[in-house]
mmCIF file of C-alpha atoms in Angstrom:
data_model
loop_
_atom_site.group_PDB
_atom_site.id
_atom_site.type_symbol
_atom_site.label_atom_id
_atom_site.label_comp_id
_atom_site.label_asym_id
_atom_site.label_seq_id
_atom_site.Cartn_x
_atom_site.Cartn_y
_atom_site.Cartn_z
ATOM 1 C CA MET A 1269 0.595 -166.291 77.149
ATOM 2 C CA LYS A 1270 -1.509 -163.251 76.286
ATOM 3 C CA THR A 1271 -1.371 -160.240 78.599
ATOM 4 C CA ILE A 1272 -4.230 -157.904 79.466
ATOM 5 C CA LEU A 1273 -3.668 -154.593 81.261
ATOM 6 C CA ILE A 1274 -6.751 -153.500 83.196
ATOM 7 C CA THR A 1275 -6.731 -149.894 84.404
ATOM 8 C CA GLY A 1276 -9.016 -149.443 87.371
ATOM 9 C CA GLY A 1277 -8.584 -153.169 87.789
ATOM 10 C CA ALA A 1278 -9.472 -153.121 91.497
ATOM 11 C CA GLY A 1279 -12.832 -151.537 90.728
ATOM 12 C CA PHE A 1280 -16.083 -153.387 90.251
ATOM 13 C CA ILE A 1281 -15.868 -154.170 86.531
ATOM 14 C CA GLY A 1282 -12.095 -154.511 86.658
ATOM 15 C CA THR A 1283 -12.206 -157.121 89.414
ATOM 16 C CA ASN A 1284 -14.730 -159.212 87.519
ATOM 17 C CA ALA A 1285 -12.718 -158.817 84.304
ATOM 18 C CA ALA A 1286 -9.496 -159.904 86.018
ATOM 19 C CA ILE A 1287 -11.160 -163.079 87.274
ATOM 20 C CA ARG A 1288 -12.669 -163.833 83.849
ATOM 21 C CA PHE A 1289 -9.474 -163.359 81.846
ATOM 22 C CA ALA A 1290 -7.223 -165.107 84.365
ATOM 23 C CA GLY A 1291 -9.589 -168.072 84.225
ATOM 24 C CA LYS A 1292 -9.092 -168.193 80.468
ATOM 25 C CA GLY A 1293 -5.322 -168.311 80.709
ATOM 26 C CA TRP A 1294 -4.451 -164.641 80.309
ATOM 27 C CA ARG A 1295 -1.699 -162.974 82.287
ATOM 28 C CA VAL A 1296 -3.406 -160.139 84.171
ATOM 29 C CA VAL A 1297 -1.805 -156.798 85.035
ATOM 30 C CA VAL A 1298 -3.918 -154.549 87.253
ATOM 31 C CA LEU A 1299 -3.254 -150.805 87.419
ATOM 32 C CA ASP A 1300 -5.128 -148.940 90.159
ATOM 33 C CA ASN A 1301 -4.498 -146.114 92.614
ATOM 34 C CA LEU A 1302 -6.882 -147.696 95.174
ATOM 35 C CA SER A 1303 -8.636 -144.391 95.793
ATOM 36 C CA ARG A 1304 -12.183 -145.639 95.359
ATOM 37 C CA HIS A 1305 -14.182 -147.113 98.214
ATOM 38 C CA GLY A 1306 -14.000 -150.892 98.105
ATOM 39 C CA SER A 1307 -10.953 -151.081 95.835
ATOM 40 C CA GLU A 1308 -8.574 -152.304 98.549
ATOM 41 C CA ALA A 1309 -11.058 -155.001 99.539
ATOM 42 C CA ASN A 1310 -11.452 -155.997 95.890
ATOM 43 C CA LEU A 1311 -7.685 -156.170 95.371
ATOM 44 C CA SER A 1312 -7.210 -158.289 98.479
ATOM 45 C CA TRP A 1313 -9.955 -160.645 97.302
ATOM 46 C CA LEU A 1314 -8.474 -160.772 93.797
ATOM 47 C CA GLN A 1315 -5.019 -161.638 95.099
ATOM 48 C CA SER A 1316 -6.542 -164.484 97.099
ATOM 49 C CA GLN A 1317 -8.202 -165.869 93.959
ATOM 50 C CA ILE A 1318 -5.721 -165.486 91.100
ATOM 51 C CA GLY A 1319 -2.134 -164.701 90.304
ATOM 52 C CA LEU A 1320 -1.743 -161.156 88.977
ATOM 53 C CA GLN A 1321 0.724 -158.339 88.730
ATOM 54 C CA PHE A 1322 -0.431 -155.240 90.596
ATOM 55 C CA GLU A 1323 0.781 -151.752 89.724
ATOM 56 C CA LEU A 1324 -0.066 -149.076 92.290
ATOM 57 C CA ALA A 1325 -0.293 -146.175 89.864
ATOM 58 C CA ASP A 1326 -2.536 -143.342 88.707
ATOM 59 C CA VAL A 1327 -3.509 -142.780 85.072
ATOM 60 C CA ARG A 1328 -2.816 -139.070 85.620
ATOM 61 C CA ASP A 1329 0.876 -139.936 86.053
ATOM 62 C CA PHE A 1330 2.106 -140.200 82.479
ATOM 63 C CA GLY A 1331 5.539 -141.436 83.557
ATOM 64 C CA ALA A 1332 4.052 -144.383 85.416
ATOM 65 C CA VAL A 1333 1.580 -145.194 82.634
ATOM 66 C CA GLU A 1334 4.297 -145.000 79.998
ATOM 67 C CA ARG A 1335 6.598 -147.269 82.000
ATOM 68 C CA ILE A 1336 3.945 -149.929 82.455
ATOM 69 C CA VAL A 1337 2.836 -149.921 78.814
ATOM 70 C CA ARG A 1338 6.421 -149.901 77.553
ATOM 71 C CA THR A 1339 7.400 -152.794 79.823
ATOM 72 C CA GLU A 1340 4.304 -154.956 79.381
ATOM 73 C CA LYS A 1341 3.336 -154.266 75.748
ATOM 74 C CA PRO A 1342 -0.040 -155.867 76.525
ATOM 75 C CA ASP A 1343 -2.048 -157.671 73.873
ATOM 76 C CA THR A 1344 -5.195 -155.950 75.162
ATOM 77 C CA ILE A 1345 -5.771 -152.889 77.311
ATOM 78 C CA LEU A 1346 -9.094 -152.576 79.103
ATOM 79 C CA HIS A 1347 -9.342 -148.951 80.185
ATOM 80 C CA LEU A 1348 -11.771 -148.729 83.105
ATOM 81 C CA ALA A 1349 -10.018 -146.238 85.399
ATOM 82 C CA ALA A 1350 -12.284 -143.226 85.822
ATOM 83 C CA GLN A 1351 -13.999 -140.715 88.046
ATOM 84 C CA VAL A 1352 -17.491 -142.148 87.797
ATOM 85 C CA ALA A 1353 -19.976 -139.820 89.557
ATOM 86 C CA VAL A 1354 -21.821 -136.872 88.017
ATOM 87 C CA THR A 1355 -22.161 -135.269 91.449
ATOM 88 C CA THR A 1356 -18.409 -135.426 92.083
ATOM 89 C CA SER A 1357 -17.725 -133.880 88.687
ATOM 90 C CA LEU A 1358 -19.912 -130.914 89.634
ATOM 91 C CA THR A 1359 -17.974 -130.240 92.838
ATOM 92 C CA ALA A 1360 -14.487 -131.102 91.489
ATOM 93 C CA PRO A 1361 -14.465 -130.526 87.708
ATOM 94 C CA HIS A 1362 -10.677 -130.155 87.453
ATOM 95 C CA GLU A 1363 -10.105 -133.525 89.078
ATOM 96 C CA ASP A 1364 -12.844 -135.087 86.963
ATOM 97 C CA PHE A 1365 -11.175 -133.793 83.778
ATOM 98 C CA ASP A 1366 -7.706 -134.879 84.828
ATOM 99 C CA ILE A 1367 -8.756 -138.432 85.599
ATOM 100 C CA ASN A 1368 -11.160 -139.073 82.737
ATOM 101 C CA ALA A 1369 -9.825 -136.968 79.870
ATOM 102 C CA ARG A 1370 -6.132 -136.477 80.613
ATOM 103 C CA GLY A 1371 -5.786 -139.974 82.045
ATOM 104 C CA THR A 1372 -7.154 -141.471 78.838
ATOM 105 C CA ILE A 1373 -4.880 -139.376 76.629
ATOM 106 C CA ASN A 1374 -1.926 -140.441 78.765
ATOM 107 C CA LEU A 1375 -2.780 -144.072 78.145
ATOM 108 C CA LEU A 1376 -3.456 -143.618 74.437
ATOM 109 C CA GLU A 1377 -0.198 -141.752 73.966
ATOM 110 C CA ALA A 1378 1.756 -144.426 75.825
ATOM 111 C CA VAL A 1379 0.191 -147.042 73.552
ATOM 112 C CA ARG A 1380 0.975 -145.006 70.423
ATOM 113 C CA ARG A 1381 4.607 -144.617 71.422
ATOM 114 C CA HIS A 1382 5.382 -148.021 72.863
ATOM 115 C CA SER A 1383 2.718 -150.632 72.077
ATOM 116 C CA PRO A 1384 0.806 -149.666 68.909
ATOM 117 C CA ASP A 1385 -0.347 -153.240 68.311
ATOM 118 C CA SER A 1386 -2.267 -153.385 71.602
ATOM 119 C CA PHE A 1387 -6.034 -153.664 71.271
ATOM 120 C CA PHE A 1388 -7.552 -150.794 73.278
ATOM 121 C CA ILE A 1389 -11.043 -151.057 74.793
ATOM 122 C CA TYR A 1390 -12.401 -147.837 76.288
ATOM 123 C CA ALA A 1391 -15.291 -148.027 78.756
ATOM 124 C CA SER A 1392 -17.324 -144.946 77.887
ATOM 125 C CA THR A 1393 -20.861 -144.122 79.043
ATOM 126 C CA ASN A 1394 -24.343 -143.397 77.757
ATOM 127 C CA LYS A 1395 -23.974 -140.026 79.499
ATOM 128 C CA VAL A 1396 -22.256 -138.760 76.332
ATOM 129 C CA TYR A 1397 -25.799 -138.463 74.902
ATOM 130 C CA GLY A 1398 -26.772 -135.981 77.617
ATOM 131 C CA GLU A 1399 -30.262 -135.510 78.986
ATOM 132 C CA MET A 1400 -31.875 -135.996 75.570
ATOM 133 C CA SER A 1401 -34.308 -133.310 76.695
ATOM 134 C CA ASP A 1402 -35.722 -132.922 73.192
ATOM 135 C CA ALA A 1403 -36.799 -136.557 73.067
ATOM 136 C CA GLU A 1404 -40.488 -137.055 73.795
ATOM 137 C CA ILE A 1405 -41.150 -139.078 76.928
ATOM 138 C CA GLU A 1406 -44.122 -141.364 77.449
ATOM 139 C CA MET A 1407 -45.255 -143.564 80.300
ATOM 140 C CA ARG A 1408 -44.906 -147.254 79.501
ATOM 141 C CA ASP A 1409 -45.577 -150.019 82.026
ATOM 142 C CA GLY A 1410 -45.392 -147.508 84.874
ATOM 143 C CA ARG A 1411 -41.993 -146.136 83.902
ATOM 144 C CA TYR A 1412 -40.669 -143.415 81.608
ATOM 145 C CA ALA A 1413 -39.713 -144.418 78.074
ATOM 146 C CA LEU A 1414 -38.359 -142.647 75.003
ATOM 147 C CA LYS A 1415 -41.354 -142.524 72.694
ATOM 148 C CA ALA A 1416 -39.531 -142.431 69.357
ATOM 149 C CA TYR A 1417 -36.866 -144.998 70.290
ATOM 150 C CA GLU A 1418 -38.638 -148.332 70.148
ATOM 151 C CA LYS A 1419 -35.364 -150.297 70.027
ATOM 152 C CA GLY A 1420 -33.474 -147.858 72.240
ATOM 153 C CA VAL A 1421 -30.780 -145.300 71.463
ATOM 154 C CA ASP A 1422 -28.297 -146.273 68.765
ATOM 155 C CA GLU A 1423 -24.770 -145.074 68.048
ATOM 156 C CA LEU A 1424 -25.968 -142.467 65.513
ATOM 157 C CA GLN A 1425 -27.600 -140.431 68.273
ATOM 158 C CA PRO A 1426 -25.758 -137.067 68.406
ATOM 159 C CA ALA A 1427 -23.505 -136.630 71.425
ATOM 160 C CA ASP A 1428 -24.626 -133.870 73.787
ATOM 161 C CA PHE A 1429 -22.247 -133.783 76.703
ATOM 162 C CA CYS A 1430 -24.105 -132.773 79.871
ATOM 163 C CA SER A 1431 -22.397 -132.193 83.242
ATOM 164 C CA PRO A 1432 -18.624 -132.063 83.691
ATOM 165 C CA TYR A 1433 -18.664 -135.865 83.897
ATOM 166 C CA GLY A 1434 -20.342 -136.143 80.504
ATOM 167 C CA CYS A 1435 -17.789 -133.697 79.095
ATOM 168 C CA SER A 1436 -14.746 -135.505 80.475
ATOM 169 C CA LYS A 1437 -15.939 -138.965 79.454
ATOM 170 C CA GLY A 1438 -17.073 -137.630 76.093
ATOM 171 C CA THR A 1439 -13.693 -135.993 75.524
ATOM 172 C CA ALA A 1440 -11.942 -139.289 76.239
ATOM 173 C CA ASP A 1441 -14.432 -141.045 73.967
ATOM 174 C CA ARG A 1442 -13.594 -138.673 71.104
ATOM 175 C CA TYR A 1443 -9.844 -138.905 71.663
ATOM 176 C CA THR A 1444 -10.046 -142.692 71.572
ATOM 177 C CA SER A 1445 -11.795 -142.509 68.190
ATOM 178 C CA GLU A 1446 -9.303 -139.963 66.928
ATOM 179 C CA TYR A 1447 -6.278 -142.047 67.926
ATOM 180 C CA ALA A 1448 -7.741 -144.818 65.790
ATOM 181 C CA ARG A 1449 -8.176 -142.469 62.819
ATOM 182 C CA SER A 1450 -4.998 -140.443 63.142
ATOM 183 C CA TYR A 1451 -2.553 -143.071 64.345
ATOM 184 C CA GLY A 1452 -4.114 -146.358 63.318
ATOM 185 C CA LEU A 1453 -4.522 -147.709 66.851
ATOM 186 C CA LYS A 1454 -6.944 -150.587 67.225
ATOM 187 C CA THR A 1455 -9.544 -149.127 69.551
ATOM 188 C CA VAL A 1456 -13.125 -149.959 70.434
ATOM 189 C CA ILE A 1457 -15.472 -147.772 72.474
ATOM 190 C CA PHE A 1458 -18.222 -149.248 74.617
ATOM 191 C CA ARG A 1459 -20.818 -146.667 75.671
ATOM 192 C CA GLN A 1460 -22.041 -148.599 78.674
ATOM 193 C CA SER A 1461 -25.395 -148.401 80.407
ATOM 194 C CA CYS A 1462 -25.972 -149.298 84.083
ATOM 195 C CA ILE A 1463 -23.684 -152.242 84.689
ATOM 196 C CA TYR A 1464 -24.293 -154.112 87.940
ATOM 197 C CA GLY A 1465 -23.151 -157.227 89.758
ATOM 198 C CA PRO A 1466 -21.007 -158.691 92.556
ATOM 199 C CA ARG A 1467 -18.004 -156.734 93.904
ATOM 200 C CA GLN A 1468 -19.787 -153.429 93.184
ATOM 201 C CA PHE A 1469 -19.556 -151.187 96.216
ATOM 202 C CA GLY A 1470 -22.217 -148.775 94.983
ATOM 203 C CA CYS A 1471 -23.038 -145.506 96.667
ATOM 204 C CA ASN A 1472 -25.687 -142.814 96.546
ATOM 205 C CA ASP A 1473 -23.916 -141.103 93.645
ATOM 206 C CA GLN A 1474 -23.021 -144.043 91.436
ATOM 207 C CA GLY A 1475 -23.830 -147.710 90.942
ATOM 208 C CA TRP A 1476 -27.461 -147.293 91.939
ATOM 209 C CA VAL A 1477 -28.531 -150.921 91.473
ATOM 210 C CA ALA A 1478 -25.855 -152.199 93.873
ATOM 211 C CA TRP A 1479 -26.345 -149.246 96.223
ATOM 212 C CA PHE A 1480 -30.070 -149.917 96.535
ATOM 213 C CA ALA A 1481 -29.377 -153.581 97.317
ATOM 214 C CA ILE A 1482 -26.658 -152.824 99.872
ATOM 215 C CA ALA A 1483 -28.635 -150.035 101.572
ATOM 216 C CA ALA A 1484 -31.761 -152.178 101.745
ATOM 217 C CA ILE A 1485 -29.887 -155.109 103.285
ATOM 218 C CA MET A 1486 -28.323 -152.778 105.877
ATOM 219 C CA GLY A 1487 -31.678 -151.176 106.667
ATOM 220 C CA GLN A 1488 -30.608 -147.742 105.464
ATOM 221 C CA LYS A 1489 -32.873 -145.101 103.978
ATOM 222 C CA ILE A 1490 -32.733 -144.851 100.183
ATOM 223 C CA THR A 1491 -32.994 -141.430 98.543
ATOM 224 C CA ILE A 1492 -34.912 -141.118 95.285
ATOM 225 C CA TYR A 1493 -34.161 -138.071 93.150
ATOM 226 C CA GLY A 1494 -37.236 -137.286 91.065
ATOM 227 C CA ASP A 1495 -40.256 -139.577 91.146
ATOM 228 C CA GLY A 1496 -38.554 -142.977 90.763
ATOM 229 C CA ARG A 1497 -40.088 -143.706 87.383
ATOM 230 C CA GLN A 1498 -36.862 -142.980 85.501
ATOM 231 C CA SER A 1499 -35.797 -146.103 83.656
ATOM 232 C CA ARG A 1500 -32.558 -147.734 82.518
ATOM 233 C CA ASP A 1501 -31.553 -150.878 80.663
ATOM 234 C CA ILE A 1502 -29.417 -152.640 83.246
ATOM 235 C CA LEU A 1503 -26.734 -155.149 82.318
ATOM 236 C CA MET A 1504 -25.187 -157.851 84.461
ATOM 237 C CA VAL A 1505 -21.390 -157.561 84.494
ATOM 238 C CA ASP A 1506 -20.889 -161.117 83.203
ATOM 239 C CA ASP A 1507 -22.727 -160.160 80.016
ATOM 240 C CA LEU A 1508 -20.532 -157.072 79.649
ATOM 241 C CA LEU A 1509 -17.411 -159.233 79.926
ATOM 242 C CA SER A 1510 -18.764 -161.456 77.166
ATOM 243 C CA ALA A 1511 -19.027 -158.349 74.981
ATOM 244 C CA TYR A 1512 -15.395 -157.457 75.748
ATOM 245 C CA GLU A 1513 -14.342 -160.967 74.774
ATOM 246 C CA ALA A 1514 -16.353 -160.819 71.563
ATOM 247 C CA ALA A 1515 -14.609 -157.579 70.599
ATOM 248 C CA ILE A 1516 -11.176 -159.032 71.328
ATOM 249 C CA GLU A 1517 -11.936 -162.089 69.192
ATOM 250 C CA ARG A 1518 -12.932 -159.765 66.325
ATOM 251 C CA LYS A 1519 -10.427 -156.982 66.979
ATOM 252 C CA ASP A 1520 -9.272 -156.632 63.380
ATOM 253 C CA SER A 1521 -12.793 -156.272 62.000
ATOM 254 C CA VAL A 1522 -14.249 -154.033 64.737
ATOM 255 C CA ALA A 1523 -11.276 -151.723 65.374
ATOM 256 C CA GLY A 1524 -12.429 -148.110 65.299
ATOM 257 C CA GLN A 1525 -16.042 -148.973 66.130
ATOM 258 C CA ILE A 1526 -18.351 -147.581 68.803
ATOM 259 C CA PHE A 1527 -20.972 -149.756 70.496
ATOM 260 C CA ASN A 1528 -23.854 -148.930 72.785
ATOM 261 C CA ILE A 1529 -23.752 -151.704 75.364
ATOM 262 C CA GLY A 1530 -26.569 -152.229 77.841
ATOM 263 C CA GLY A 1531 -29.343 -154.577 78.708
ATOM 264 C CA GLY A 1532 -31.430 -153.435 75.746
ATOM 265 C CA ARG A 1533 -35.194 -153.145 75.666
ATOM 266 C CA ASN A 1534 -35.688 -156.571 77.301
ATOM 267 C CA ASN A 1535 -33.855 -155.513 80.466
ATOM 268 C CA VAL A 1536 -35.400 -152.136 81.301
ATOM 269 C CA ILE A 1537 -36.219 -151.349 84.916
ATOM 270 C CA SER A 1538 -37.188 -148.244 86.892
ATOM 271 C CA LEU A 1539 -36.005 -147.216 90.342
ATOM 272 C CA LEU A 1540 -39.426 -148.066 91.738
ATOM 273 C CA ASP A 1541 -39.339 -151.461 90.021
ATOM 274 C CA LEU A 1542 -36.064 -152.277 91.739
ATOM 275 C CA LEU A 1543 -37.376 -151.196 95.136
ATOM 276 C CA THR A 1544 -40.379 -153.480 94.687
ATOM 277 C CA ILE A 1545 -38.110 -156.417 93.848
ATOM 278 C CA LEU A 1546 -35.901 -155.657 96.854
ATOM 279 C CA GLU A 1547 -38.842 -155.525 99.242
ATOM 280 C CA LYS A 1548 -40.059 -158.894 97.984
ATOM 281 C CA HIS A 1549 -36.592 -160.371 98.358
ATOM 282 C CA LEU A 1550 -36.030 -159.000 101.877
ATOM 283 C CA LYS A 1551 -39.664 -159.421 102.977
ATOM 284 C CA LYS A 1552 -39.693 -155.985 104.598
ATOM 285 C CA PRO A 1553 -40.499 -152.393 103.572
ATOM 286 C CA ILE A 1554 -37.710 -150.012 102.554
ATOM 287 C CA GLU A 1555 -37.592 -146.462 103.919
ATOM 288 C CA ILE A 1556 -37.455 -143.885 101.137
ATOM 289 C CA ALA A 1557 -36.561 -140.177 101.103
ATOM 290 C CA TRP A 1558 -37.538 -137.988 98.173
ATOM 291 C CA GLU A 1559 -35.433 -135.203 96.648
ATOM 292 C CA ASN A 1560 -35.590 -133.024 93.536
ATOM 293 C CA TRP A 1561 -34.312 -134.223 90.180
ATOM 294 C CA ARG A 1562 -30.545 -134.049 89.766
ATOM 295 C CA HIS A 1563 -28.800 -132.158 86.979
ATOM 296 C CA GLY A 1564 -28.140 -134.278 83.909
ATOM 297 C CA ASP A 1565 -30.360 -137.178 84.996
ATOM 298 C CA GLN A 1566 -32.018 -138.796 81.992
ATOM 299 C CA ARG A 1567 -35.710 -139.583 82.482
ATOM 300 C CA ALA A 1568 -35.277 -142.698 80.370
ATOM 301 C CA PHE A 1569 -32.514 -144.473 78.533
ATOM 302 C CA SER A 1570 -32.144 -147.851 76.899
ATOM 303 C CA SER A 1571 -29.488 -148.980 74.469
ATOM 304 C CA ASP A 1572 -30.172 -150.149 70.955
ATOM 305 C CA ILE A 1573 -27.808 -153.122 70.872
ATOM 306 C CA THR A 1574 -28.495 -154.066 67.256
ATOM 307 C CA LYS A 1575 -24.989 -153.098 66.144
ATOM 308 C CA ALA A 1576 -23.360 -155.194 68.885
ATOM 309 C CA ASP A 1577 -25.513 -158.141 67.812
ATOM 310 C CA ARG A 1578 -24.576 -157.660 64.160
ATOM 311 C CA LEU A 1579 -20.831 -157.069 64.493
ATOM 312 C CA LEU A 1580 -19.994 -158.853 67.741
ATOM 313 C CA GLY A 1581 -22.584 -161.600 67.720
ATOM 314 C CA TRP A 1582 -23.482 -160.430 71.221
ATOM 315 C CA GLN A 1583 -26.705 -160.133 73.167
ATOM 316 C CA PRO A 1584 -27.367 -160.168 76.923
ATOM 317 C CA GLU A 1585 -28.087 -163.665 78.207
ATOM 318 C CA ILE A 1586 -28.636 -163.054 81.927
ATOM 319 C CA THR A 1587 -32.151 -162.010 82.933
ATOM 320 C CA ILE A 1588 -32.823 -159.275 85.465
ATOM 321 C CA GLU A 1589 -34.064 -161.897 87.922
ATOM 322 C CA GLU A 1590 -30.915 -164.022 87.588
ATOM 323 C CA GLY A 1591 -28.584 -161.037 87.742
ATOM 324 C CA LEU A 1592 -30.204 -159.461 90.776
ATOM 325 C CA LYS A 1593 -30.199 -162.790 92.585
ATOM 326 C CA SER A 1594 -26.421 -162.980 92.105
ATOM 327 C CA LEU A 1595 -25.995 -159.396 93.289
ATOM 328 C CA PHE A 1596 -28.193 -159.939 96.359
ATOM 329 C CA ARG A 1597 -26.320 -163.100 97.310
ATOM 330 C CA TRP A 1598 -22.934 -161.360 97.133
ATOM 331 C CA ALA A 1599 -24.144 -158.237 98.937
ATOM 332 C CA SER A 1600 -25.773 -160.235 101.737
ATOM 333 C CA GLU A 1601 -22.718 -162.441 102.274
ATOM 334 C CA ASP A 1602 -20.211 -159.581 102.029
ATOM 335 C CA ILE A 1603 -22.133 -157.296 104.362
ATOM 336 C CA CYS A 1604 -22.592 -160.052 106.947
ATOM 337 C CA ARG A 1605 -18.881 -160.818 106.767
ATOM 338 C CA HIS A 1606 -18.021 -157.119 107.125
ATOM 339 C CA LEU A 1607 -20.349 -156.649 110.110
ATOM 340 C CA ASN A 1608 -19.018 -159.770 111.795
ATOM 341 C CA SER A 1609 -15.397 -158.706 111.321
ATOM 342 C CA ASN A 1610 -16.195 -155.296 112.822
ATOM 343 C CA ALA A 1611 -17.873 -156.955 115.795
ATOM 344 C CA VAL A 1612 -14.772 -159.079 116.391
ATOM 345 C CA ALA A 1613 -12.521 -156.021 116.116
ATOM 346 C CA GLU A 1614 -14.593 -154.123 118.669
#
């Protein structure tokens, strides 16, 4: 039986990945420190659905990471554990660095020493490209778009780390590439763009698609930073997992590669677009507050996924409508269950 170690495995993507791989016969080992909101609920749900081995550990603890890698020698490592908010990185840059940069080096070094045949997938971010402030912006279909990037941003776009978060994730991104070059580890980097789906406990600082849905369902005010026309290529988590699987199936041929992974130009949406969809779904208006633009916020970004199509045989298959319907259904059911359980407790 093949083993996959998922760091941050009680997070949103990790929970969905654990379910997917367990369903395909993999032995699943989840490493998580359960510090993020929703992670304990996700772990409890996971344990009710599948058999897994849970390791309560922090990627900043090299001794714990080394022990787990040495003991398990996993066939694949899916490294998702991270500090994920730009705003948090601005207020706590040391912590942001320790989790994202040092935590990744800890894992890479443990693999180099004890499990060099493991296939290592690093979940990076499009934030390594920075604000792309030199790129000309145009208005297209009521949302911002990068004028010179008809297919989106490809992997040859120069990195321009912006914000402590961009620096820490970018540092980990570079170290992952370097461990492939210097030590021959089989690594793949996915620079991911706006992943969304069930089990995502989004908040005002991160996971905006899920946060908008959850806040709208709960009747909370949603804050828009800027004018709401900023656009992203959103990707349903199930499509992301298919990309992970495609890389694993082709690990020998794609080792050392970097892929921009997002919804691509066919799945671009603005903040205002999402609010419109939510209002139609809920059949009620959503209260909005407006604030200034936030540091490091890209006006527009979409991924050129040509390379992933060519080397992985991968393209998104889930439409925005289908993906959001799945997210809304989970959010509505989970929130109702949470409110009912609180009412019983009171």
